[in-house]
Short mmCIF file of C-alpha atoms in Angstrom, two decimals:
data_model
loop_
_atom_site.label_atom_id
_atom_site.label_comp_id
_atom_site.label_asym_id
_atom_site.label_seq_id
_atom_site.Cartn_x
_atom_site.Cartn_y
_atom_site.Cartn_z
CA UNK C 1 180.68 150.25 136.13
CA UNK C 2 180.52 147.42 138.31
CA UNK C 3 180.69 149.61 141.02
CA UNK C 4 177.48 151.44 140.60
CA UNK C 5 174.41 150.37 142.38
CA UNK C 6 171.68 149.23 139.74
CA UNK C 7 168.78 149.95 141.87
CA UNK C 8 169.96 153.03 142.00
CA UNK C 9 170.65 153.61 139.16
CA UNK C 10 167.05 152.41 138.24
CA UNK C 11 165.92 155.01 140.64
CA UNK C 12 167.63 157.91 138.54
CA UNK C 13 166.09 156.50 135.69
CA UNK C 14 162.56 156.82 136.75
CA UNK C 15 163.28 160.02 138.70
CA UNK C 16 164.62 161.42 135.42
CA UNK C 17 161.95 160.49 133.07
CA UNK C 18 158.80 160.89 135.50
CA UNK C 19 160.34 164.33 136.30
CA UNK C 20 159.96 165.15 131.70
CA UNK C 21 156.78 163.52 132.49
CA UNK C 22 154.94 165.26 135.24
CA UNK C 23 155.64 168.54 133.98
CA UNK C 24 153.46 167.97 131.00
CA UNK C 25 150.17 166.61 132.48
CA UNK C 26 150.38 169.26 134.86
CA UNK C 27 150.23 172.28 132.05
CA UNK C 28 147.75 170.47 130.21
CA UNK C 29 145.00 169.38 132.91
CA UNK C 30 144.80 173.25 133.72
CA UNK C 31 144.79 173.70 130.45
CA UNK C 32 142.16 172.21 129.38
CA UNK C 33 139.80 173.58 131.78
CA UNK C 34 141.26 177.03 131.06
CA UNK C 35 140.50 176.10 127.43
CA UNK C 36 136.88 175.41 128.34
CA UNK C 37 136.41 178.27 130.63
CA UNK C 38 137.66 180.39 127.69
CA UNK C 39 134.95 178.65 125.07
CA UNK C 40 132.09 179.00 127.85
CA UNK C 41 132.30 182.65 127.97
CA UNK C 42 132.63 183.51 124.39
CA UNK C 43 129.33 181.53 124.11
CA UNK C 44 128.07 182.98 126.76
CA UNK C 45 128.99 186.47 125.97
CA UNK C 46 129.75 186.86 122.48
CA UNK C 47 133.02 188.69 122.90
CA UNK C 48 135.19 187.72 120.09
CA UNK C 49 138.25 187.93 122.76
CA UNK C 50 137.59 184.68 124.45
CA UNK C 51 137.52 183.05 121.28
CA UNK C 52 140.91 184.56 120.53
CA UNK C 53 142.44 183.04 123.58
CA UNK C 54 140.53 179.84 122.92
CA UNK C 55 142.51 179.76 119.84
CA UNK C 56 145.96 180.61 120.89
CA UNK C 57 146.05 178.39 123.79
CA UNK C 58 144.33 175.66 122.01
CA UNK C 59 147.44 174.88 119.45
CA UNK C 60 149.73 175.12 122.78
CA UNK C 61 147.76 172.64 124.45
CA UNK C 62 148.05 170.34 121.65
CA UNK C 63 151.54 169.81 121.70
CA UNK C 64 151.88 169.80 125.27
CA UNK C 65 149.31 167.19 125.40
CA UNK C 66 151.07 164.99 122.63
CA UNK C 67 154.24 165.42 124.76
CA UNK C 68 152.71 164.42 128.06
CA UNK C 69 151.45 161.13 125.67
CA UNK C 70 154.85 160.41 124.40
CA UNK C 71 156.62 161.11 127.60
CA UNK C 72 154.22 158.71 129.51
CA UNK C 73 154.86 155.62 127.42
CA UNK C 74 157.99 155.51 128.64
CA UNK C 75 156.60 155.15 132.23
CA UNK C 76 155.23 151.70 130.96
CA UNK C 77 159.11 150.46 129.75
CA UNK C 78 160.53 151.36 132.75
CA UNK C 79 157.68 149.23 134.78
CA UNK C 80 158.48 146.51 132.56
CA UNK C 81 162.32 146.29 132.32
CA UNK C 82 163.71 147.82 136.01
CA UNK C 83 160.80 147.26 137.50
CA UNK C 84 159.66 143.83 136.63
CA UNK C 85 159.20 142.63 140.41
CA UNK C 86 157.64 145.62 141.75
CA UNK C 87 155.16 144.76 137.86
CA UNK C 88 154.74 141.26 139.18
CA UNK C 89 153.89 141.92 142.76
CA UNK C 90 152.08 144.90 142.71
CA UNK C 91 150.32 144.08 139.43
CA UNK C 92 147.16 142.79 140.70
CA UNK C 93 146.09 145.99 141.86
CA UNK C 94 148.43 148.73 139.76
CA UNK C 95 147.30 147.15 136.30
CA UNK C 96 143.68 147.16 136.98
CA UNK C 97 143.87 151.05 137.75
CA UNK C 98 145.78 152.11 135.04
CA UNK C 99 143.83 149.87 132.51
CA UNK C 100 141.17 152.19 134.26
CA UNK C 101 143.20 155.41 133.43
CA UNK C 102 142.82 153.88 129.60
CA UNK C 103 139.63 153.01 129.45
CA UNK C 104 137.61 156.44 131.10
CA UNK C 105 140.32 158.90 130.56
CA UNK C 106 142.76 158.62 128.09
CA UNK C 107 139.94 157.46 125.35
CA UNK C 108 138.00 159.85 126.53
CA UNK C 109 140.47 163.08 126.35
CA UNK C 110 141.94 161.46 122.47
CA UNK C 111 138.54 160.60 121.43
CA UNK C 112 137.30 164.61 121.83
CA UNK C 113 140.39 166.05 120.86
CA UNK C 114 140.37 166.00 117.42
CA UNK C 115 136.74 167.76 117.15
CA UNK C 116 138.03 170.10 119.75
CA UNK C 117 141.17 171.00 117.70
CA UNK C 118 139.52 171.48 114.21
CA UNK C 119 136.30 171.13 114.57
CA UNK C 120 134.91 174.47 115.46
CA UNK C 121 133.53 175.19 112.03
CA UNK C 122 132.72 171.69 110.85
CA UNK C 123 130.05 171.11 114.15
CA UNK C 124 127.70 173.13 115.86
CA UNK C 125 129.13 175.08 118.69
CA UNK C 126 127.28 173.13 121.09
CA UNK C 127 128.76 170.06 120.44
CA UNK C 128 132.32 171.45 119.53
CA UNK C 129 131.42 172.64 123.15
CA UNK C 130 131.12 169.50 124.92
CA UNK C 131 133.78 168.68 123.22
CA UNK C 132 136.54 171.05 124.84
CA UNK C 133 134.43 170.06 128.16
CA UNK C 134 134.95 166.15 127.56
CA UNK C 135 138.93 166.48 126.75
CA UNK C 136 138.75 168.77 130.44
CA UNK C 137 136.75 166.38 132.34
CA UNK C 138 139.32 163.23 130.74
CA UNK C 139 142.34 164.98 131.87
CA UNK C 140 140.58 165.10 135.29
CA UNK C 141 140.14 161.75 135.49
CA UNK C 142 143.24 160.56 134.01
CA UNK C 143 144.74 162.44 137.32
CA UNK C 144 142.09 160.22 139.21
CA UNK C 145 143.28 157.16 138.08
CA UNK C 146 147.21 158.12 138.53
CA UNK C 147 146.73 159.69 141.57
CA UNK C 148 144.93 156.38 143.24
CA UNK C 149 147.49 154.13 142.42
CA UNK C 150 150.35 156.44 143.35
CA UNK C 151 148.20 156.94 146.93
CA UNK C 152 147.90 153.02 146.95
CA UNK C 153 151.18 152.50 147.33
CA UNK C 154 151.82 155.47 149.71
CA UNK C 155 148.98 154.46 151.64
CA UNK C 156 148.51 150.56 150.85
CA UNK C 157 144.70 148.78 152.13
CA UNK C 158 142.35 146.33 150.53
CA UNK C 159 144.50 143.76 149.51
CA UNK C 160 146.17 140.02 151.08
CA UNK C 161 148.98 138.67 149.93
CA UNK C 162 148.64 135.36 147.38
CA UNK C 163 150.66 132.21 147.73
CA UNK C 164 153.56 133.53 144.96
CA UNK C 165 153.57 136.63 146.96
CA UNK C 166 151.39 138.82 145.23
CA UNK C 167 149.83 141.80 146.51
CA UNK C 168 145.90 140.80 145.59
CA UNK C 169 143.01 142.82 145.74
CA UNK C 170 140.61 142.23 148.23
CA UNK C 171 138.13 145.57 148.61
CA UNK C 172 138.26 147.48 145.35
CA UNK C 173 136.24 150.63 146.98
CA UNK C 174 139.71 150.68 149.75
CA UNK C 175 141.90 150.32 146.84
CA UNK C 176 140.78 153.38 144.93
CA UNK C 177 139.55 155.20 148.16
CA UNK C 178 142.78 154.97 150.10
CA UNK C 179 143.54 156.75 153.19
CA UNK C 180 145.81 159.23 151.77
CA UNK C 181 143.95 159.96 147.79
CA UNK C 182 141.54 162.37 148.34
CA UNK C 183 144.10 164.45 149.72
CA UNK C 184 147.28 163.86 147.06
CA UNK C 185 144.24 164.22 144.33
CA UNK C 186 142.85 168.12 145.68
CA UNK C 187 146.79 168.93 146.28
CA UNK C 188 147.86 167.64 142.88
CA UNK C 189 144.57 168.87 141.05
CA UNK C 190 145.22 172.55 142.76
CA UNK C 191 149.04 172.42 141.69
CA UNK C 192 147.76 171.77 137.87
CA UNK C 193 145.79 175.09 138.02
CA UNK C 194 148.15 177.04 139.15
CA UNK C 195 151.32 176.11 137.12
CA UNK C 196 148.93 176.73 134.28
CA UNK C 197 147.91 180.04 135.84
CA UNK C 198 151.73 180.95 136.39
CA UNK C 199 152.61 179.88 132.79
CA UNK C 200 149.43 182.10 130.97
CA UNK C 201 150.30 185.09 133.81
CA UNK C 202 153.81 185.28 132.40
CA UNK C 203 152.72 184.98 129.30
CA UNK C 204 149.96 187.71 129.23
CA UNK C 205 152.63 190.08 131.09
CA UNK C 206 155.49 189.21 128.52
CA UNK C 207 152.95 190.52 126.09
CA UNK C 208 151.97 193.62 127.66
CA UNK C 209 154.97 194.90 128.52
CA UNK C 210 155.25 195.44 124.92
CA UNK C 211 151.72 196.24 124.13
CA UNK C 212 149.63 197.65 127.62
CA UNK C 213 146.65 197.73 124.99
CA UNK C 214 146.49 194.24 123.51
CA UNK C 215 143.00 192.91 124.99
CA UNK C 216 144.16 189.37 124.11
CA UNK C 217 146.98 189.74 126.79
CA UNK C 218 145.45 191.69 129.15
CA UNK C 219 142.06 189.00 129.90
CA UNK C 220 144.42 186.52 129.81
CA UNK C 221 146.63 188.32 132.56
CA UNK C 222 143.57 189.11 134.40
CA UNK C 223 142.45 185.48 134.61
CA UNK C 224 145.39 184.10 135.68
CA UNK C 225 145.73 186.68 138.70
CA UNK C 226 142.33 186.01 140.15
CA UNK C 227 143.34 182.46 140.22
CA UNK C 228 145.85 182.52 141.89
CA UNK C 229 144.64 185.22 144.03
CA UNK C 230 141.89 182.91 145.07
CA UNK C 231 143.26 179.01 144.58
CA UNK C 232 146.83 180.07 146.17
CA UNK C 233 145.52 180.34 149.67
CA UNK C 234 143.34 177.35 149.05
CA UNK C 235 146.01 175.10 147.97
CA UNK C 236 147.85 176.37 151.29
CA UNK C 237 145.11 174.96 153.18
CA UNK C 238 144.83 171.97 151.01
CA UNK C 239 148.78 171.39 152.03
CA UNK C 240 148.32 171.65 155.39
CA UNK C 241 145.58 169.14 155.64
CA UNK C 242 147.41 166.80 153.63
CA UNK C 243 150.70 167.34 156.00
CA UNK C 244 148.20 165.91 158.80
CA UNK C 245 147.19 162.93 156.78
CA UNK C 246 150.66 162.05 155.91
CA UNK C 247 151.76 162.68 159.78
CA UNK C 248 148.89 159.97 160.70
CA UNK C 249 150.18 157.34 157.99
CA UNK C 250 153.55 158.05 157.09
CA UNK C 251 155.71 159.96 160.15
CA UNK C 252 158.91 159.37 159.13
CA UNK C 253 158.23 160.94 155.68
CA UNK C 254 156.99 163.92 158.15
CA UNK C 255 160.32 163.93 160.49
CA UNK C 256 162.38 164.07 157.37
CA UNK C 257 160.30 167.06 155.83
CA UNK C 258 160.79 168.73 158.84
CA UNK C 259 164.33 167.94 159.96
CA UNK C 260 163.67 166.02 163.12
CA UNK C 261 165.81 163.24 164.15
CA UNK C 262 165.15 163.13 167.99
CA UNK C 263 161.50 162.90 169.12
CA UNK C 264 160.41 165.38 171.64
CA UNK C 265 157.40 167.20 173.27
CA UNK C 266 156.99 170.83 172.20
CA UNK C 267 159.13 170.59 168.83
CA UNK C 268 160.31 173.88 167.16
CA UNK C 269 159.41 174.26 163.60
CA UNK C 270 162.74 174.24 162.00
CA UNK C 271 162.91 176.95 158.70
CA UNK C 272 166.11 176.15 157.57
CA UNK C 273 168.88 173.82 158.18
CA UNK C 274 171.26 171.19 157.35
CA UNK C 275 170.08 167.59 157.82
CA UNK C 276 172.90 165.31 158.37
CA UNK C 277 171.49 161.94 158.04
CA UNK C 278 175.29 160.68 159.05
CA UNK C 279 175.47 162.80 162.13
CA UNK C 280 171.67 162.33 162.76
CA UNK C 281 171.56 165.85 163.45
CA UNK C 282 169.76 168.81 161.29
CA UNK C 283 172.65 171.19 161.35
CA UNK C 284 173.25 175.42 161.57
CA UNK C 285 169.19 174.90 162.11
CA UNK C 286 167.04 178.39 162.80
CA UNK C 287 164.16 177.64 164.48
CA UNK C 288 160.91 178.73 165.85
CA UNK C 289 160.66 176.61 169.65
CA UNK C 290 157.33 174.87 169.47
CA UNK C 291 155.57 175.98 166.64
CA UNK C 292 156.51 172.23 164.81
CA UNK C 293 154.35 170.84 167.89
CA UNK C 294 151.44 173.76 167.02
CA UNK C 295 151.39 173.03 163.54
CA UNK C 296 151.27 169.55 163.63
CA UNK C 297 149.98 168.06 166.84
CA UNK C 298 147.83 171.65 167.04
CA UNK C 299 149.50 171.67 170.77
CA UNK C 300 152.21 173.63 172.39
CA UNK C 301 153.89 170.66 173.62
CA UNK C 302 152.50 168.05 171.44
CA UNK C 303 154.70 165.12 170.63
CA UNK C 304 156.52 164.84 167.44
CA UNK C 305 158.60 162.01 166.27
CA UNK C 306 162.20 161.93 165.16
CA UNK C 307 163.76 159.91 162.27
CA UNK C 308 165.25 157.86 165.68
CA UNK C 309 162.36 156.11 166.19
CA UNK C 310 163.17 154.23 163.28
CA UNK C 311 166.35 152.00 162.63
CA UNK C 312 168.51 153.38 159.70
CA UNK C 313 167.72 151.40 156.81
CA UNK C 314 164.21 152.72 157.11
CA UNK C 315 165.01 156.22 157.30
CA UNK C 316 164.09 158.50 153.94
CA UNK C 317 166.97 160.93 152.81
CA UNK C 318 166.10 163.95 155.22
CA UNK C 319 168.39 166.43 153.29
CA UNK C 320 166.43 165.81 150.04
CA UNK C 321 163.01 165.43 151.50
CA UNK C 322 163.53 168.61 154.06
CA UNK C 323 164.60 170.64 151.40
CA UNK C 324 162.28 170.06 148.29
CA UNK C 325 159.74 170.40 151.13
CA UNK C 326 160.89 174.07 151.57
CA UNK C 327 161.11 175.11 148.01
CA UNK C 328 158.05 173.69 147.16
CA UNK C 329 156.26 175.61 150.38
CA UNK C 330 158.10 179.01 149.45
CA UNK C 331 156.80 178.60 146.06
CA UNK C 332 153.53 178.26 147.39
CA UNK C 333 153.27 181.47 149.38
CA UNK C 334 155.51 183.29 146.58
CA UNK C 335 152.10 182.46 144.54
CA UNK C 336 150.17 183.75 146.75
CA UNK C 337 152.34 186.90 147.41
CA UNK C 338 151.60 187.26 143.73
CA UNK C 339 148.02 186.87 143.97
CA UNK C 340 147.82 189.63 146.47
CA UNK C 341 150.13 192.32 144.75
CA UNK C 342 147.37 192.01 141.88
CA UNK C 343 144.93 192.56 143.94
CA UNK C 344 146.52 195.68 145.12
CA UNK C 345 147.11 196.79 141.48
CA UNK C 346 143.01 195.93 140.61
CA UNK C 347 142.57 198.36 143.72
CA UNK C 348 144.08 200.84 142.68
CA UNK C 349 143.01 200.71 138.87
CA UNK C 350 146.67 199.93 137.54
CA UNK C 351 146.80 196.40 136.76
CA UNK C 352 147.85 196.87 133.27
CA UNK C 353 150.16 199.27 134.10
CA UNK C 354 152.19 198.06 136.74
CA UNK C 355 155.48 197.11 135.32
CA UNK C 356 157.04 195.61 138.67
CA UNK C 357 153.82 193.59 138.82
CA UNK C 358 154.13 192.15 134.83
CA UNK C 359 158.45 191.45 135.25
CA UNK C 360 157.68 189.43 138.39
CA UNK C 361 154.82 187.52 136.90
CA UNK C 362 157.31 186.57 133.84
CA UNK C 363 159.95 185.31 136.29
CA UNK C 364 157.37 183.17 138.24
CA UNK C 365 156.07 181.87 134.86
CA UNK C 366 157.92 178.39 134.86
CA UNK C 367 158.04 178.03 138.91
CA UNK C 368 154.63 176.03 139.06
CA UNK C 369 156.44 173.51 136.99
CA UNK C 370 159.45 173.77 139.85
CA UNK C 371 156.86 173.49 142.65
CA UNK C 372 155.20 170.74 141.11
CA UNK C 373 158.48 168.66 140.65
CA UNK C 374 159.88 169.76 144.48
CA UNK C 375 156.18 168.39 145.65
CA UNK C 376 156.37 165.73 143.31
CA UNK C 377 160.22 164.56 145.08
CA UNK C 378 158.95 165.23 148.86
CA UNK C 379 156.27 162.69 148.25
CA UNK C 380 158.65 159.89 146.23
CA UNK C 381 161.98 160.23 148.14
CA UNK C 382 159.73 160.56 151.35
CA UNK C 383 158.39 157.17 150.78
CA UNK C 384 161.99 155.26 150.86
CA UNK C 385 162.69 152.42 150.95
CA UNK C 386 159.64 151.18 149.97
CA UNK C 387 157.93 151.34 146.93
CA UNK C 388 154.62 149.75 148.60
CA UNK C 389 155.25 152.10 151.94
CA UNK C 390 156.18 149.47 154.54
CA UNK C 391 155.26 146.23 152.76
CA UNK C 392 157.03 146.30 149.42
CA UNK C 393 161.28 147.32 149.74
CA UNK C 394 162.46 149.58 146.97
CA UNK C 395 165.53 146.93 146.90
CA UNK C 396 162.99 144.34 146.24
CA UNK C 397 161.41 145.98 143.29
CA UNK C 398 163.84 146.26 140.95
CA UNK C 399 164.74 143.79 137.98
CA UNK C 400 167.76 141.78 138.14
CA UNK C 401 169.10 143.82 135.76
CA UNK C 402 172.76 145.17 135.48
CA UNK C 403 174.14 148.02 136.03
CA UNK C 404 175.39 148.30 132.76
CA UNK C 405 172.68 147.64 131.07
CA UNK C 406 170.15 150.15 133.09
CA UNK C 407 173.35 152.97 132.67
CA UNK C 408 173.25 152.42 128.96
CA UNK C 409 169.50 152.91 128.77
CA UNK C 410 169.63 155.74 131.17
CA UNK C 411 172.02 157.51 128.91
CA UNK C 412 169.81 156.90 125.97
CA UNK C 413 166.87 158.64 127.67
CA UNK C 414 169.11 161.65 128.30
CA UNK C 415 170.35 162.00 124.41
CA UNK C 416 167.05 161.55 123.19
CA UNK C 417 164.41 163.59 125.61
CA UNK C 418 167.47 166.32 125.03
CA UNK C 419 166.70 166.09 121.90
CA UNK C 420 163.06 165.70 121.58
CA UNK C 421 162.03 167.26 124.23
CA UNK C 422 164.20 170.33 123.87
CA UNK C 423 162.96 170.78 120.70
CA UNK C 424 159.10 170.62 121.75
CA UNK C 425 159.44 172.79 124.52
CA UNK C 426 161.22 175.36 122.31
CA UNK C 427 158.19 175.28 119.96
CA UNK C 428 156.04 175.80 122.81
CA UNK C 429 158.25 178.87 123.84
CA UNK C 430 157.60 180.21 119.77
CA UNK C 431 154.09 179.58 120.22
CA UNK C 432 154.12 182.14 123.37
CA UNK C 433 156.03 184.53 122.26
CA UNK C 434 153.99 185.51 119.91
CA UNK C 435 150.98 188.00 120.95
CA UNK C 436 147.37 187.32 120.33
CA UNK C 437 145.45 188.38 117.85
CA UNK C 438 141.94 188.94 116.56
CA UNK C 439 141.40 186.56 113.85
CA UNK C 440 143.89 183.82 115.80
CA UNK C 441 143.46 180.77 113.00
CA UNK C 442 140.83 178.35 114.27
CA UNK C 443 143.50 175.18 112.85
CA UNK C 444 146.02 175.16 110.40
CA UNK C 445 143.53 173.82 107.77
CA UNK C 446 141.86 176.96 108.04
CA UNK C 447 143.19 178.81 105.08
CA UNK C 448 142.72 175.71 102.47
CA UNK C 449 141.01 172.58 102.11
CA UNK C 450 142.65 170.51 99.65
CA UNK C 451 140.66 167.46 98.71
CA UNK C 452 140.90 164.04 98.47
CA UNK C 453 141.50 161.80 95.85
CA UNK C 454 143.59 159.94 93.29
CA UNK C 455 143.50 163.33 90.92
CA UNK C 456 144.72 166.26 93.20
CA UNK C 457 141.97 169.05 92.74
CA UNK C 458 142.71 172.30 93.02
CA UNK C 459 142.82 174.39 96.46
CA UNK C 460 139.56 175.66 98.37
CA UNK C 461 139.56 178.83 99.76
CA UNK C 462 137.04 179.27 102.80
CA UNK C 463 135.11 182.00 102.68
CA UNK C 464 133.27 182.69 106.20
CA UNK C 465 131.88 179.15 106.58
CA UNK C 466 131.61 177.68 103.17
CA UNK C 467 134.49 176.92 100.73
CA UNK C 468 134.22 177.85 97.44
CA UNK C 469 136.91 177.74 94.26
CA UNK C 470 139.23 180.53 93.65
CA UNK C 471 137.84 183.03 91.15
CA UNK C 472 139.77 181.62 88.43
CA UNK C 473 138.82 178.60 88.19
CA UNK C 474 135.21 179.14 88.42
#
């Protein structure tokens, strides 16, 4: 054991348990605006159907909401134990903005959520309404909040460095406004929406390729493929702009995504390829000459930078960075590829009935979530070594823990989410397998209310709004 690196080590940790984490947030902040989409146009329109779906995906957003809680706790232990240094230094300005998160997000989305759950026939459906749109609007600024601190140390301004060597805030508006947020917030905000529109796609298609007729499945099929049909070619551009932005403040993260260790004018864009970061070479490379230079300098023979500007000890891992960079862009345009085939199907009148159409959009179902943790590696590994991108070493972060100690407690987080985890996602899996149906149970409490009290009284059975005795006890 004494031969393993604890940094490292601490590294897996976090990349382990941040990767359980991400996945969950992501579902549930398209979720919840899918949820109050769904609400908006049953009041709007009356149609019983969008109150169906409201129902069905409102039980699966619960408990993908309580694990994104759960999962996100640990985020804090991790600061607290490996991390201690990088708590200490960075503090100043990383505490502030996640006591933020608390205050204007998370008490926001909890505070709504109960009356959201099971409080559509206890309050008026105006207020139930606002509501669903306050747990939406919290999980929106939740990402905010994570996404500005996460940009902060990508991107780090407004701040001096105290006597004890903390990193102390000097312009709040720079902190929170960084170079790089507004563009990590649209890409991360777009990647939300359309994992969730991958994950309700497969699921309406899973449905009707048993039952073509089920209206549940088919608006719910029908959403999702406008969405992406219209957000997939936005969140391309989105990309791109945010490529550009990273290229101004973070190159080498730029030369590793694109497999470039020598600088030159006119760079090729490089499609595939082995990066050898020992060799300093990207290997068996196919190539398009120029294009790199097009693309990112918007010039034939604009000048790119190589990963040899920079001594080695600085350099990210180009293998990992240039290849979650590739599976997270092929994703992208397989989205879009899937957007367009609907399209094609709505043309010709066949949407419902196109089985090729409904098998691929089952397969793609979980790839958001893949997409989403590629993206979500490109960015961290990208940033190496630094945790506070060229101020703050990674190496300088981490507790001095050992590596024992941060093994055991890595090994403990693998039992456990195993465990836990595996058995809320398979839950979640039960919950979609099952169709939708008219009458889709408001809440559990639905069918009863029991009341309260030191004598137990007998059930209440709900009749339309009002509960009432059973017959024989009348």
């Amino acid at each position: 054991m004494d031969s393993f690196d604890p940094v490292l080590l601490a590294r897996w940790q976090f990349a382990f348990t941040v990767s359980f984490h991400i996945v969950f947030p992501s579902f549930s902040i398209g979720l919840a605006s899918y949820l109050a989409v769904l609400e908006g146009l049953w009041l709007a329109t009356g149609r019983t159907t969008y109150l169906t779906l409201f129902n069905y995906w409102k039980k699966i957003f619960a408990v993908a909401f309580g694990m994104g809680v759960v999962s996100g706790l640990v985020m804090a232990y991790q600061f607290g134990t490996n991390w201690s240094v990088f708590s200490d230094k960075a503090g100043p300005i990383i505490g502030p903005l996640m006591g933020y998160e608390v205050l204007t997000a998370f008490f926001l989305e909890a505070g709504f959520l109960g009356v959201m759950l099971f409080g559509l026939n206890k309050v008026g459906r105006s207020l139930h309404y606002i509501a669903t749109l306050m747990v939406a609007i919290g999980t929106f600024i939740s990402a905010f909040w994570i996404l500005s601190a996460n940009s902060w140390m990508q991107t780090p301004v407004g701040y001096t460095i105290n006597a004890v060597g903390q990193f102390a805030p000097t312009d709040w508006w720079a902190i929170v406004f960084n170079p790089s947020f507004p563009y990590r917030l649209v890409h991360m905000v777009i990647a939300a929406y359309l994992t969730t529109a991958l994950v309700v796609g497969g699921v309406g298609a899973w449905h009707l390729l048993r039952d073509r007729l089920n209206d549940g499945s088919r608006v719910m099929f029908s959403m999702a493929m406008w969405m992406l049909a219209i957000v997939a070619p936005i969140q391309i551009l989105a990309g791109d702009l945010h490529g550009l932005n990273t290229l101004e403040h973070q190159p080498a993260k730029i030369a590793a995504m694109e497999g470039h260790f020598e600088t030159r004018a006119g760079a090729p864009l490089i499609l595939f390829g082995w990066p050898d970061m020992e060799a300093e070479k990207t290997l068996y490379e196919i190539a398009i000459p120029k294009l790199g230079s097009l693309i990112l300098k918007h010039e034939w023979d604009g000048v790119v930078k190589g990963l040899k500007d920079w001594p080695k000890e600085d350099r990210p891992n180009a293998t990992i960075v240039f290849w979650s960079f590739r599976i997270m862009v092929g994703l992208g345009f397989l989205m879009l590829g899937l957007g367009l085939w609907s399209l094609w199907g709505r043309y010709r009148k066949r949407l419902y009935e196109m089985k090729g159409l409904h098998v691929a959009s089952v397969l793609m179902g979980p790839l958001g979530f893949v997409a989403v943790l590629a993206g979500w590696v490109t960015t961290e590994v990208g940033r190496q070594p630094y945790t506070v991108y060229g101020v703050l070493r990674t190496a300088d972060s981490a507790a001095p823990i050992a590596a024992q100690a941060v093994a055991a407690s890595l090994i403990a987080f693998v039992v456990v989410y195993f465990f836990v985890f595996g058995a809320g996602v398979f839950y979640l899996l039960r919950l979609m397998s099952k169709p939708p149906h008219e009458n889709e149970p408001d809440s559990p409490s639905d069918a009863h209310l029991r009341a309260a009290g030191i004598v137990p009284a007998p059930a209440l059975e709900t009749v339309g709004e009002l509960a009432t005795y059973p017959e024989d006890r009348r």
